[in-house]
Coordinates of C-alpha atoms in Angstrom, one line a residue:
Chain A
X1 CA 39.3 -3.5 38.8
X2 CA 38.8 -5.4 42.1
X3 CA 36.4 -4.0 44.7
X4 CA 38.6 -4.9 47.6
X5 CA 42.1 -4.0 48.7
X6 CA 44.7 -4.8 51.3
X7 CA 45.1 -2.3 54.1
X8 CA 46.6 -1.9 57.6
X9 CA 43.7 -1.2 60.0
X10 CA 44.0 0.1 63.6
X11 CA 41.2 -0.6 66.1
X12 CA 42.9 -1.1 69.5
X13 CA 45.5 -3.2 67.6
X14 CA 46.9 -3.1 64.1
X15 CA 45.9 -5.8 61.6
X16 CA 46.3 -6.5 57.9
X17 CA 42.9 -6.7 56.3
X18 CA 41.1 -7.2 53.1
X19 CA 38.7 -4.2 52.9
X20 CA 36.4 -2.4 50.5
X21 CA 38.2 0.0 48.2
X22 CA 37.4 3.6 49.1
X23 CA 35.0 5.6 46.9
X24 CA 35.9 9.1 46.0
X25 CA 33.2 11.6 47.1
X26 CA 32.5 14.8 45.3
X27 CA 35.7 16.9 44.8
X28 CA 37.9 14.0 45.8
X29 CA 40.6 12.1 43.9
X30 CA 41.1 8.4 44.1
X31 CA 44.8 7.5 44.3
X32 CA 46.5 4.1 43.9
X33 CA 49.2 4.1 46.5
X34 CA 52.8 3.1 45.4
X35 CA 54.6 3.6 48.7
X36 CA 53.9 5.0 52.2
X37 CA 56.4 5.9 55.0
X38 CA 55.9 5.1 58.7
X39 CA 56.1 8.3 60.8
X40 CA 56.4 8.7 64.6
X41 CA 52.8 9.8 64.6
X42 CA 51.8 6.4 63.2
X43 CA 53.8 4.7 66.0
X44 CA 51.9 6.9 68.5
X45 CA 48.6 5.9 66.8
X46 CA 49.2 2.2 67.2
X47 CA 50.2 2.8 70.9
X48 CA 46.7 4.3 71.3
X49 CA 48.1 7.7 72.1
X50 CA 45.8 9.5 69.6
X51 CA 42.4 9.2 71.2
X52 CA 39.5 8.2 69.0
X53 CA 41.5 7.1 66.0
X54 CA 40.2 4.0 64.3
X55 CA 40.9 3.2 60.7
X56 CA 43.8 3.1 58.3
X57 CA 46.8 5.2 59.4
X58 CA 49.5 6.5 57.1
X59 CA 50.0 10.0 55.7
X60 CA 53.4 10.1 53.9
X61 CA 52.8 8.6 50.4
X62 CA 53.5 8.6 46.7
X63 CA 50.9 7.2 44.3
X64 CA 49.1 7.6 41.0
X65 CA 45.8 9.3 40.4
X66 CA 43.0 6.9 39.2
X67 CA 40.2 9.4 39.1
X68 CA 39.8 13.1 40.0
X69 CA 37.7 16.1 39.1
X70 CA 41.1 17.7 38.3
X71 CA 41.5 15.7 35.1
X72 CA 45.1 17.0 34.5
X73 CA 46.3 14.9 37.4
X74 CA 44.9 11.6 36.2
X75 CA 47.6 9.0 35.6
X76 CA 50.3 11.1 37.1
X77 CA 52.5 10.4 40.1
X78 CA 51.4 12.5 43.0
X79 CA 51.6 13.0 46.8
X80 CA 49.2 15.0 48.8
X81 CA 48.8 17.7 51.4
X82 CA 47.3 15.8 54.4
X83 CA 45.0 18.4 55.8
X84 CA 41.5 18.4 54.2
X85 CA 40.0 21.9 54.9
X86 CA 36.4 23.2 54.9
X87 CA 37.5 26.2 52.9
X88 CA 34.8 28.4 54.6
X89 CA 35.9 29.1 58.2
X90 CA 38.0 32.0 59.5
X91 CA 41.1 30.0 59.4
X92 CA 40.6 28.8 55.8
X93 CA 39.7 32.3 54.7
X94 CA 42.9 33.6 56.3
X95 CA 44.9 31.1 54.1
X96 CA 45.5 28.8 57.1
X97 CA 43.7 25.7 55.7
X98 CA 46.2 23.5 57.6
X99 CA 44.7 24.9 60.8
X100 CA 41.0 24.5 59.8
X101 CA 39.2 23.4 63.0
X102 CA 37.0 21.0 61.0
X103 CA 39.8 19.5 58.9
X104 CA 40.3 15.9 58.2
X105 CA 43.9 14.7 58.3
X106 CA 44.9 11.8 56.2
X107 CA 45.4 8.8 58.4
X108 CA 45.2 10.8 61.6
X109 CA 41.8 12.6 61.9
X110 CA 38.5 11.3 60.3
X111 CA 40.1 10.1 57.0
X112 CA 41.6 6.7 56.2
X113 CA 45.2 6.9 55.3
X114 CA 48.0 5.6 53.0
X115 CA 48.8 2.2 54.4
X116 CA 46.4 0.7 51.8
X117 CA 46.3 0.0 48.1
X118 CA 44.0 3.0 47.6
X119 CA 43.2 6.3 49.3
X120 CA 41.0 9.3 48.6
X121 CA 41.9 12.9 49.2
X122 CA 40.3 16.3 48.2
X123 CA 41.5 16.9 44.6
X124 CA 42.9 20.3 45.6
X125 CA 45.3 18.5 48.0
X126 CA 46.9 16.5 45.3
X127 CA 50.5 17.6 44.3
X128 CA 52.2 16.3 41.2
X129 CA 55.7 15.0 41.6
X130 CA 58.3 16.1 39.0
X131 CA 59.8 13.2 37.0
X132 CA 63.2 14.0 38.4
X133 CA 62.1 12.9 41.9
X134 CA 61.8 9.1 42.2
X135 CA 59.3 7.3 44.4
X136 CA 61.8 6.5 47.2
X137 CA 62.5 10.3 47.5
X138 CA 58.9 11.4 46.9
X139 CA 57.7 9.4 49.9
X140 CA 59.7 11.8 52.1
X141 CA 58.2 15.0 50.7
X142 CA 55.6 15.3 53.5
X143 CA 58.2 15.1 56.4
X144 CA 60.6 17.3 54.4
X145 CA 57.8 19.9 54.1
X146 CA 57.4 19.7 57.9
X147 CA 61.2 20.4 58.2
X148 CA 60.8 23.3 55.7
X149 CA 58.0 24.8 57.8
X150 CA 60.5 26.1 60.3
X151 CA 61.8 28.5 57.7
X152 CA 58.3 29.7 57.1
X153 CA 57.9 30.6 60.8
X154 CA 61.4 31.8 61.8
X155 CA 64.1 33.7 59.9
X156 CA 67.3 31.6 59.9
X157 CA 70.5 32.6 58.2
X158 CA 74.3 32.8 58.4
X159 CA 74.3 35.2 61.4
X160 CA 72.7 32.6 63.6
X161 CA 74.0 29.8 65.8
X162 CA 71.4 27.0 65.8
X163 CA 71.3 23.8 67.9
X164 CA 69.3 20.8 66.6
X165 CA 68.3 18.3 69.3
X166 CA 67.5 14.9 67.9
X167 CA 68.8 12.5 65.3
X168 CA 65.7 10.8 64.1
X169 CA 64.3 10.9 60.6
X170 CA 62.5 14.3 61.0
X171 CA 65.6 15.7 62.8
X172 CA 67.9 14.7 60.0
X173 CA 65.6 16.3 57.4
X174 CA 65.5 19.5 59.6
X175 CA 69.3 19.4 59.8
X176 CA 69.6 19.3 56.0
X177 CA 67.1 22.2 55.6
X178 CA 68.8 24.3 58.3
X179 CA 72.3 23.6 56.9
X180 CA 71.2 25.0 53.5
X181 CA 70.4 28.4 55.1
X182 CA 74.1 28.8 56.0
X183 CA 73.5 29.1 59.7
X184 CA 76.1 27.8 62.2
X185 CA 74.5 24.5 63.0
X186 CA 75.3 22.0 65.7
X187 CA 73.3 18.7 66.1
X188 CA 73.1 16.7 69.3
X189 CA 71.8 13.1 69.3
X190 CA 72.2 9.6 70.8
X191 CA 73.0 7.5 67.7
X192 CA 76.3 7.7 66.0
X193 CA 75.1 6.2 62.7
X194 CA 72.2 8.6 62.6
X195 CA 74.4 11.6 63.4
X196 CA 76.7 10.5 60.6
X197 CA 73.9 11.4 58.1
X198 CA 74.2 14.9 59.5
X199 CA 78.0 15.1 59.7
X200 CA 78.3 13.9 56.1
X201 CA 76.3 17.0 55.2
X202 CA 78.9 19.2 56.9
X203 CA 77.0 19.7 60.1
X204 CA 78.8 19.7 63.4
X205 CA 77.5 16.8 65.5
X206 CA 78.0 16.1 69.2
X207 CA 77.0 12.9 71.0
X208 CA 74.4 13.6 73.8
X209 CA 76.7 12.4 76.6
X210 CA 79.4 14.9 75.6
X211 CA 77.1 17.9 75.0
X212 CA 77.5 21.1 77.0
X213 CA 74.7 23.6 76.8
X214 CA 75.8 27.0 75.4
X215 CA 74.0 30.1 74.2
X216 CA 72.5 29.3 70.8
X217 CA 70.4 31.9 69.0
X218 CA 67.9 29.2 68.1
X219 CA 67.2 25.6 69.2
X220 CA 65.1 23.2 67.3
X221 CA 63.7 20.4 69.5
X222 CA 63.0 17.3 67.4
X223 CA 64.2 14.6 69.8
X224 CA 60.8 13.1 70.5
X225 CA 61.9 13.0 74.1
X226 CA 59.8 14.9 76.8
X227 CA 63.1 16.2 78.3
X228 CA 63.9 17.9 75.0
X229 CA 62.2 21.2 75.9
X230 CA 64.2 21.5 79.2
X231 CA 67.4 20.9 77.3
X232 CA 66.4 23.4 74.7
X233 CA 65.7 26.1 77.3
X234 CA 69.1 25.5 78.9
X235 CA 70.8 25.8 75.5
X236 CA 69.1 28.9 74.1
X237 CA 70.4 32.4 74.7
X238 CA 68.2 35.2 76.3
X239 CA 65.7 36.5 73.7
X240 CA 66.4 33.4 71.6
X241 CA 63.9 31.1 70.0
X242 CA 63.0 27.4 70.7
X243 CA 61.2 25.6 67.9
X244 CA 59.2 22.6 69.0
X245 CA 58.7 19.8 66.6
X246 CA 57.9 16.9 69.0
X247 CA 54.5 16.1 70.4
X248 CA 53.8 13.9 73.4
X249 CA 50.8 12.2 74.9
X250 CA 51.7 13.5 78.4
X251 CA 51.9 17.0 79.7
X252 CA 55.4 18.6 79.4
X253 CA 56.7 20.6 82.3
X254 CA 59.1 23.5 82.0
X255 CA 60.6 26.4 83.9
X256 CA 58.3 29.3 83.0
X257 CA 60.4 31.8 85.0
X258 CA 63.4 31.0 82.6
X259 CA 61.1 31.8 79.7
X260 CA 59.8 35.0 81.1
X261 CA 63.1 36.3 82.7
X262 CA 65.1 35.6 79.6
X263 CA 62.3 36.5 77.2
X264 CA 62.5 33.4 75.2
X265 CA 60.2 32.6 72.3
X266 CA 58.8 29.1 71.9
X267 CA 57.3 28.2 68.6
X268 CA 55.3 25.1 67.8
X269 CA 55.8 23.9 64.3
X270 CA 54.0 21.1 62.4
X271 CA 53.3 20.7 58.7
X272 CA 54.8 22.6 55.8
X273 CA 54.2 23.5 52.2
X274 CA 54.8 20.7 49.7
X275 CA 56.1 23.1 47.1
X276 CA 58.8 24.2 49.5
X277 CA 59.9 20.6 49.9
X278 CA 59.9 19.9 46.2
X279 CA 61.9 23.1 45.5
X280 CA 64.4 22.1 48.3
X281 CA 64.9 18.7 46.6
X282 CA 65.4 20.4 43.2
X283 CA 67.9 22.9 44.6
X284 CA 69.8 20.9 47.1
X285 CA 69.5 17.3 46.1
X286 CA 69.4 15.9 49.7
X287 CA 70.2 12.2 49.9
X288 CA 66.7 11.3 50.9
X289 CA 67.0 7.6 50.1
X290 CA 69.7 7.3 52.8
X291 CA 66.9 7.8 55.3
X292 CA 65.2 4.6 54.3
X293 CA 66.2 1.8 56.6
X294 CA 64.0 -0.9 55.0
X295 CA 61.1 -1.4 52.6
X296 CA 58.3 -4.0 53.1
X297 CA 55.4 -5.1 51.1
X298 CA 52.2 -3.8 52.5
X299 CA 51.0 -7.3 53.5
X300 CA 54.0 -7.5 55.9
X301 CA 53.0 -4.2 57.5
X302 CA 52.9 -5.6 61.1
X303 CA 56.6 -6.7 60.8
X304 CA 57.4 -3.3 59.2
X305 CA 55.8 -1.5 62.2
X306 CA 57.9 -3.7 64.6
X307 CA 61.0 -2.7 62.7
X308 CA 60.0 1.0 62.8
X309 CA 59.9 0.9 66.5
X310 CA 63.5 -0.2 66.9
X311 CA 65.8 2.5 68.1
X312 CA 68.2 2.0 65.2
X313 CA 65.5 2.5 62.5
X314 CA 65.0 5.5 60.4
X315 CA 62.3 5.5 57.7
X316 CA 60.5 2.3 57.1
X317 CA 58.5 2.2 53.8
X318 CA 55.6 0.1 52.8
X319 CA 55.1 -0.7 49.2
X320 CA 51.5 -1.3 48.2
X321 CA 52.4 -2.6 44.7
X322 CA 54.6 -5.5 45.7
Chain B
X1 CA 74.4 64.1 106.6
X2 CA 73.9 61.0 108.7
X3 CA 76.0 57.9 108.0
X4 CA 73.1 55.5 108.7
X5 CA 69.6 55.0 107.2
X6 CA 66.4 53.0 107.7
X7 CA 65.9 50.0 105.3
X8 CA 63.9 46.9 104.9
X9 CA 66.3 43.9 105.0
X10 CA 65.6 40.4 104.0
X11 CA 67.6 37.5 105.4
X12 CA 65.2 34.5 105.8
X13 CA 62.7 37.1 107.2
X14 CA 62.0 40.8 106.5
X15 CA 63.0 43.3 109.2
X16 CA 63.3 47.1 109.5
X17 CA 66.9 48.0 110.2
X18 CA 69.1 50.9 110.8
X19 CA 72.0 50.3 108.4
X20 CA 75.0 52.0 106.9
X21 CA 74.2 54.3 104.1
X22 CA 75.4 52.8 100.8
X23 CA 78.5 54.3 99.1
X24 CA 78.5 55.0 95.4
X25 CA 81.3 53.2 93.6
X26 CA 82.9 54.4 90.5
X27 CA 80.3 55.2 87.8
X28 CA 77.4 55.0 90.3
X29 CA 74.9 57.6 91.3
X30 CA 73.7 57.9 95.0
X31 CA 70.0 58.4 95.1
X32 CA 67.8 59.5 98.0
X33 CA 64.6 57.5 97.7
X34 CA 61.3 59.3 97.9
X35 CA 58.9 56.3 97.3
X36 CA 59.1 52.7 96.3
X37 CA 56.4 50.3 95.2
X38 CA 56.0 46.7 96.3
X39 CA 55.9 44.3 93.3
X40 CA 55.0 40.6 93.2
X41 CA 58.7 39.8 92.8
X42 CA 59.2 41.4 96.2
X43 CA 56.5 39.2 97.7
X44 CA 58.2 36.2 96.1
X45 CA 61.5 37.3 97.6
X46 CA 60.1 37.5 101.2
X47 CA 58.6 34.1 100.7
X48 CA 62.1 32.8 100.0
X49 CA 61.3 31.9 96.4
X50 CA 64.3 33.7 94.9
X51 CA 67.2 31.5 96.0
X52 CA 70.2 33.3 97.4
X53 CA 68.7 36.7 97.8
X54 CA 69.8 38.4 101.0
X55 CA 69.7 42.2 101.3
X56 CA 67.3 45.1 100.7
X57 CA 64.6 44.4 98.1
X58 CA 62.7 47.0 96.1
X59 CA 63.1 48.0 92.4
X60 CA 60.3 50.4 91.6
X61 CA 61.2 53.8 92.9
X62 CA 61.3 57.5 92.5
X63 CA 64.0 59.6 94.2
X64 CA 66.5 62.4 93.9
X65 CA 70.1 62.2 92.8
X66 CA 72.6 63.2 95.6
X67 CA 75.8 62.5 93.7
X68 CA 76.7 61.2 90.3
X69 CA 79.4 61.2 87.7
X70 CA 76.6 62.5 85.4
X71 CA 76.4 65.9 87.1
X72 CA 73.4 67.0 85.0
X73 CA 71.2 64.7 87.0
X74 CA 72.2 65.9 90.5
X75 CA 69.3 67.3 92.4
X76 CA 66.8 66.0 89.9
X77 CA 63.9 63.6 90.4
X78 CA 64.7 60.3 88.8
X79 CA 63.9 56.7 88.6
X80 CA 66.2 54.0 87.2
X81 CA 66.5 51.0 84.9
X82 CA 67.0 48.1 87.3
X83 CA 69.4 46.0 85.3
X84 CA 73.1 46.9 85.8
X85 CA 75.0 45.5 82.8
X86 CA 78.7 44.7 82.3
X87 CA 78.6 46.5 78.9
X88 CA 81.3 44.2 77.5
X89 CA 79.7 40.8 76.9
X90 CA 78.0 39.5 73.7
X91 CA 74.5 40.4 75.0
X92 CA 75.5 44.0 76.0
X93 CA 77.3 44.5 72.7
X94 CA 74.1 43.4 70.9
X95 CA 72.2 46.1 72.8
X96 CA 70.5 43.6 75.2
X97 CA 72.0 45.0 78.4
X98 CA 68.8 43.9 80.2
X99 CA 69.9 40.3 79.4
X100 CA 73.6 40.6 80.4
X101 CA 74.4 37.3 82.2
X102 CA 76.6 39.1 84.7
X103 CA 74.0 41.8 85.5
X104 CA 73.1 43.1 88.9
X105 CA 69.4 43.7 89.3
X106 CA 68.3 46.4 91.8
X107 CA 66.8 44.7 94.8
X108 CA 66.8 41.3 93.1
X109 CA 70.3 40.1 92.1
X110 CA 73.5 41.3 93.9
X111 CA 72.4 44.9 94.5
X112 CA 70.6 46.4 97.4
X113 CA 67.2 47.9 96.4
X114 CA 64.8 50.7 97.0
X115 CA 63.1 49.9 100.3
X116 CA 65.6 52.2 102.0
X117 CA 66.4 55.9 102.4
X118 CA 69.2 55.6 99.9
X119 CA 70.3 53.4 97.0
X120 CA 73.1 53.3 94.4
X121 CA 72.7 52.5 90.7
X122 CA 75.0 52.8 87.7
X123 CA 74.8 56.5 86.6
X124 CA 73.9 55.4 83.1
X125 CA 70.7 53.6 84.5
X126 CA 69.3 56.9 85.9
X127 CA 66.3 58.3 84.1
X128 CA 65.1 61.8 84.8
X129 CA 61.3 62.2 85.4
X130 CA 59.6 65.1 83.6
X131 CA 58.0 67.7 85.9
X132 CA 54.5 66.8 84.6
X133 CA 54.8 63.3 86.2
X134 CA 54.3 63.4 89.9
X135 CA 55.9 61.0 92.4
X136 CA 52.8 58.8 92.8
X137 CA 52.8 58.2 89.0
X138 CA 56.5 58.0 88.6
X139 CA 56.8 55.1 91.1
X140 CA 54.9 53.1 88.5
X141 CA 57.2 53.8 85.6
X142 CA 59.1 50.5 86.0
X143 CA 56.0 48.2 85.9
X144 CA 54.5 50.3 83.2
X145 CA 57.7 49.8 81.2
X146 CA 57.3 46.1 81.7
X147 CA 53.8 46.4 80.3
X148 CA 55.1 48.4 77.3
X149 CA 57.7 45.6 76.6
X150 CA 54.9 43.5 75.0
X151 CA 54.7 46.0 72.2
X152 CA 58.4 45.9 71.7
X153 CA 58.2 42.1 71.2
X154 CA 54.9 41.5 69.3
X155 CA 53.0 43.7 66.8
X156 CA 49.6 44.5 68.3
X157 CA 46.9 46.6 66.5
X158 CA 43.3 47.1 65.5
X159 CA 43.1 43.9 63.4
X160 CA 43.7 41.7 66.5
X161 CA 41.6 40.2 69.1
X162 CA 43.5 40.0 72.4
X163 CA 42.7 38.3 75.7
X164 CA 44.3 39.6 78.9
X165 CA 44.3 37.0 81.7
X166 CA 44.6 38.6 85.2
X167 CA 43.5 41.8 87.0
X168 CA 46.5 42.5 89.3
X169 CA 48.5 45.7 89.1
X170 CA 50.7 44.5 86.2
X171 CA 47.7 43.2 84.3
X172 CA 45.9 46.5 84.6
X173 CA 48.9 48.4 83.3
X174 CA 49.1 45.9 80.4
X175 CA 45.4 46.4 79.8
X176 CA 45.8 50.1 79.5
X177 CA 48.8 49.8 77.2
X178 CA 47.1 47.2 74.9
X179 CA 43.9 49.2 74.8
X180 CA 45.8 52.2 73.4
X181 CA 46.9 50.1 70.4
X182 CA 43.2 49.9 69.3
X183 CA 43.1 46.1 69.4
X184 CA 39.9 44.3 70.4
X185 CA 40.7 43.7 74.0
X186 CA 38.9 41.4 76.5
X187 CA 40.2 41.0 80.1
X188 CA 39.3 38.2 82.4
X189 CA 39.9 38.3 86.2
X190 CA 38.6 37.3 89.6
X191 CA 38.1 40.7 91.3
X192 CA 35.3 43.0 90.2
X193 CA 36.9 46.1 91.8
X194 CA 40.1 45.4 90.0
X195 CA 38.4 44.7 86.7
X196 CA 36.5 48.0 87.0
X197 CA 39.8 49.8 86.5
X198 CA 40.0 48.1 83.1
X199 CA 36.3 48.5 82.2
X200 CA 36.5 52.3 83.0
X201 CA 39.2 52.4 80.3
X202 CA 36.7 51.0 77.8
X203 CA 38.0 47.4 78.0
X204 CA 35.5 44.6 77.9
X205 CA 35.8 42.6 81.1
X206 CA 34.6 39.1 82.0
X207 CA 34.6 37.5 85.5
X208 CA 36.6 34.3 85.5
X209 CA 33.6 32.1 86.4
X210 CA 31.7 33.3 83.4
X211 CA 34.6 33.2 80.9
X212 CA 34.4 30.9 77.9
X213 CA 37.5 30.3 75.9
X214 CA 37.4 31.4 72.3
X215 CA 39.9 31.9 69.5
X216 CA 41.9 35.0 70.3
X217 CA 44.8 36.1 68.0
X218 CA 46.9 36.8 71.1
X219 CA 46.6 36.1 74.8
X220 CA 48.6 37.8 77.5
X221 CA 49.0 35.7 80.6
X222 CA 49.6 38.0 83.6
X223 CA 47.5 36.3 86.3
X224 CA 50.3 35.1 88.5
X225 CA 48.5 31.8 88.6
X226 CA 50.3 28.6 87.4
X227 CA 47.1 27.5 85.6
X228 CA 47.2 30.7 83.5
X229 CA 49.2 29.1 80.7
X230 CA 46.8 26.2 80.2
X231 CA 43.9 28.7 80.1
X232 CA 45.9 30.9 77.6
X233 CA 46.5 27.8 75.3
X234 CA 42.8 27.0 75.4
X235 CA 41.9 30.6 74.4
X236 CA 44.4 31.3 71.6
X237 CA 43.7 30.5 68.0
X238 CA 46.0 28.2 65.9
X239 CA 49.1 30.2 64.8
X240 CA 48.3 32.7 67.6
X241 CA 50.6 34.1 70.2
X242 CA 50.7 33.7 74.0
X243 CA 52.7 36.3 75.9
X244 CA 53.8 35.1 79.4
X245 CA 54.3 37.8 82.1
X246 CA 54.1 35.6 85.2
X247 CA 56.9 33.8 86.8
X248 CA 56.5 30.9 89.3
X249 CA 58.8 29.1 91.7
X250 CA 57.5 25.7 90.5
X251 CA 57.7 24.1 87.1
X252 CA 54.7 24.8 84.9
X253 CA 53.2 21.9 82.9
X254 CA 51.5 22.3 79.6
X255 CA 50.1 20.4 76.5
X256 CA 53.1 20.5 74.1
X257 CA 51.1 18.7 71.5
X258 CA 48.6 21.6 71.4
X259 CA 51.5 24.1 70.9
X260 CA 53.0 22.0 68.1
X261 CA 49.8 20.9 66.3
X262 CA 48.3 24.4 66.4
X263 CA 51.7 26.1 65.8
X264 CA 51.3 28.4 68.7
X265 CA 54.0 31.0 69.7
X266 CA 54.8 31.5 73.4
X267 CA 56.8 34.6 74.2
X268 CA 58.3 35.3 77.6
X269 CA 58.3 39.0 78.4
X270 CA 59.9 40.8 81.4
X271 CA 61.3 44.4 81.6
X272 CA 60.7 47.2 79.2
X273 CA 62.2 50.6 78.2
X274 CA 61.6 53.4 80.6
X275 CA 61.4 56.0 77.8
X276 CA 58.4 54.0 76.3
X277 CA 56.6 54.2 79.7
X278 CA 57.3 57.9 80.1
X279 CA 56.1 58.5 76.5
X280 CA 53.0 56.4 77.2
X281 CA 52.2 58.6 80.3
X282 CA 52.7 61.7 78.3
X283 CA 50.5 60.6 75.4
X284 CA 47.7 58.7 77.2
X285 CA 47.6 60.0 80.7
X286 CA 46.7 56.7 82.3
X287 CA 45.2 57.1 85.8
X288 CA 48.3 55.5 87.5
X289 CA 47.4 56.8 90.9
X290 CA 44.3 54.7 91.0
X291 CA 46.5 51.6 91.2
X292 CA 47.8 52.7 94.6
X293 CA 45.9 51.0 97.4
X294 CA 47.8 52.5 100.3
X295 CA 51.0 54.3 101.2
X296 CA 53.1 53.6 104.3
X297 CA 56.1 55.2 105.8
X298 CA 59.2 53.1 105.3
X299 CA 59.5 52.3 109.0
X300 CA 56.1 50.6 108.8
X301 CA 57.3 48.4 105.9
X302 CA 56.4 45.1 107.6
X303 CA 52.8 46.1 107.8
X304 CA 52.9 47.4 104.3
X305 CA 54.1 44.0 103.0
X306 CA 51.3 42.3 105.0
X307 CA 48.8 44.6 103.2
X308 CA 50.4 43.9 99.8
X309 CA 49.8 40.2 100.3
X310 CA 46.1 40.6 100.7
X311 CA 44.1 39.6 97.6
X312 CA 42.3 42.9 97.4
X313 CA 45.5 45.0 97.3
X314 CA 46.9 46.6 94.2
X315 CA 50.0 48.7 94.6
X316 CA 51.3 49.4 98.1
X317 CA 53.9 52.3 98.2
X318 CA 56.5 52.9 100.8
X319 CA 57.5 56.5 101.4
X320 CA 61.1 56.9 102.7
X321 CA 60.8 60.6 103.4
X322 CA 57.9 60.3 105.9

């Protein structure tokens, strides 16, 4: 086995490099990456919006375990929970490992990521992928888990009217997950071909320029636009809930009086449980592969990132094997 | 009975006027006001921060029913729920009359308020005051209900560490209400004599200039300062809750990434149930009268408002009878 690998490396700018293969430390698995998806967080990283990050980005992946203290996983197709926890702080002891203050985050905080031929991850983070889920679906398990996280935080069901703001790749996953709850779902977005992925799932879609705010029980803001919160606050009913999925480099401003007077709840929502995403795929068979706009070999990663930044793009996947 | 009365009237500026006594419409009670407290909302009104308000402000009151379709209340000491609801819209039918979009709000929206010798209110809003609660306590039932509202919205108990930001009159009431839950409560504020009302209740208090943010399960922002939210977000733990009690005329800015990444819940909180406040007084006997900095006769209302705006002031009460 070679001692070097190809990887995308960010250090002020993104380059394709030949680098030393990572070594698994105690408790870690070494994983040979099959594919990895480009997420908005990766686009923020290469814009320099995530201060201090230098290394290999990428956190949505499917691969194969080369070595691991958990021998049962060796040779199997896996993905992995991206937060590496200390397992000893208050947060970890409360079962909130994803919020460990000393966590590493694959490709985001203090751990090289998945845009490489190999990566390492704590063995306990490794999640086996059932045979029925192919690689092109499995690469979307991480963002699908982030969509499922909403249901972990807020009760959603047939009694509720829900507005989804946004039609990007995360928004579409959220739409599919919400639609399965039976809620009365409306999605508003800018791009007709992206909205069509929602309307094909039976979701009512409205183009942004024809949208009129009304009183939704819940609004999910996943537009990636800093004006999304203001729009959400206009559209939610008194005592309703706004779920925030978008992060921005700049401070967001909002009408606090509206939040207080109408007693609105705002909930930040980030990562979710991989088992929820895998169960969702099993039960609902979402057409995940339709989210993939294009696939590139890892060595053409720069071109792939350029494609991912185009407004029409949904998921761009990098294949390490090709 | 005379046809005119004295009242404080706001129309660009606040004046003491001789005005026509209000007439009770169908379904309304006519109430002779004993006392009314000046709230921060009243101070915002006279600064012109509440667009479109012209009339008599004042919404914290104790008085006596002169006439009412609910004959059992006539001659009794009462206060009143300030939101007058339509009772027919979706919100009202869902039991959320306080959020009726067509509501009047005593002294705030489309209804003359309590800085007058008489006021009218829907008879259903009138709440009788038990004999054991004297006027100087009863005038604080409305803001105490607003403090109790937090417990209606969030579960608070001995397992939780809670930070209270602020030491104004509402903050002190909130401190007393939270302390009764048995939570581990810390209060941070600027004014030592105000903080002492909290420390005398056994609450740990910290002067603002010596406060260091730590990881509280819940933070209640009742400082009335636009920087309060940023401070709350620094002090709350991941997956924790920030309760907002302060409203501002200007837009508030905040770090949305912090809210999303740490999955923080922000809850706006406004008015509460009067029965909760009355029960709290009965069970816990809070020293409400200590919150009263001074009392003025209604005709000296302008001076009273000047006093209420001083940083050292807590509650200023106007007595209509004197």
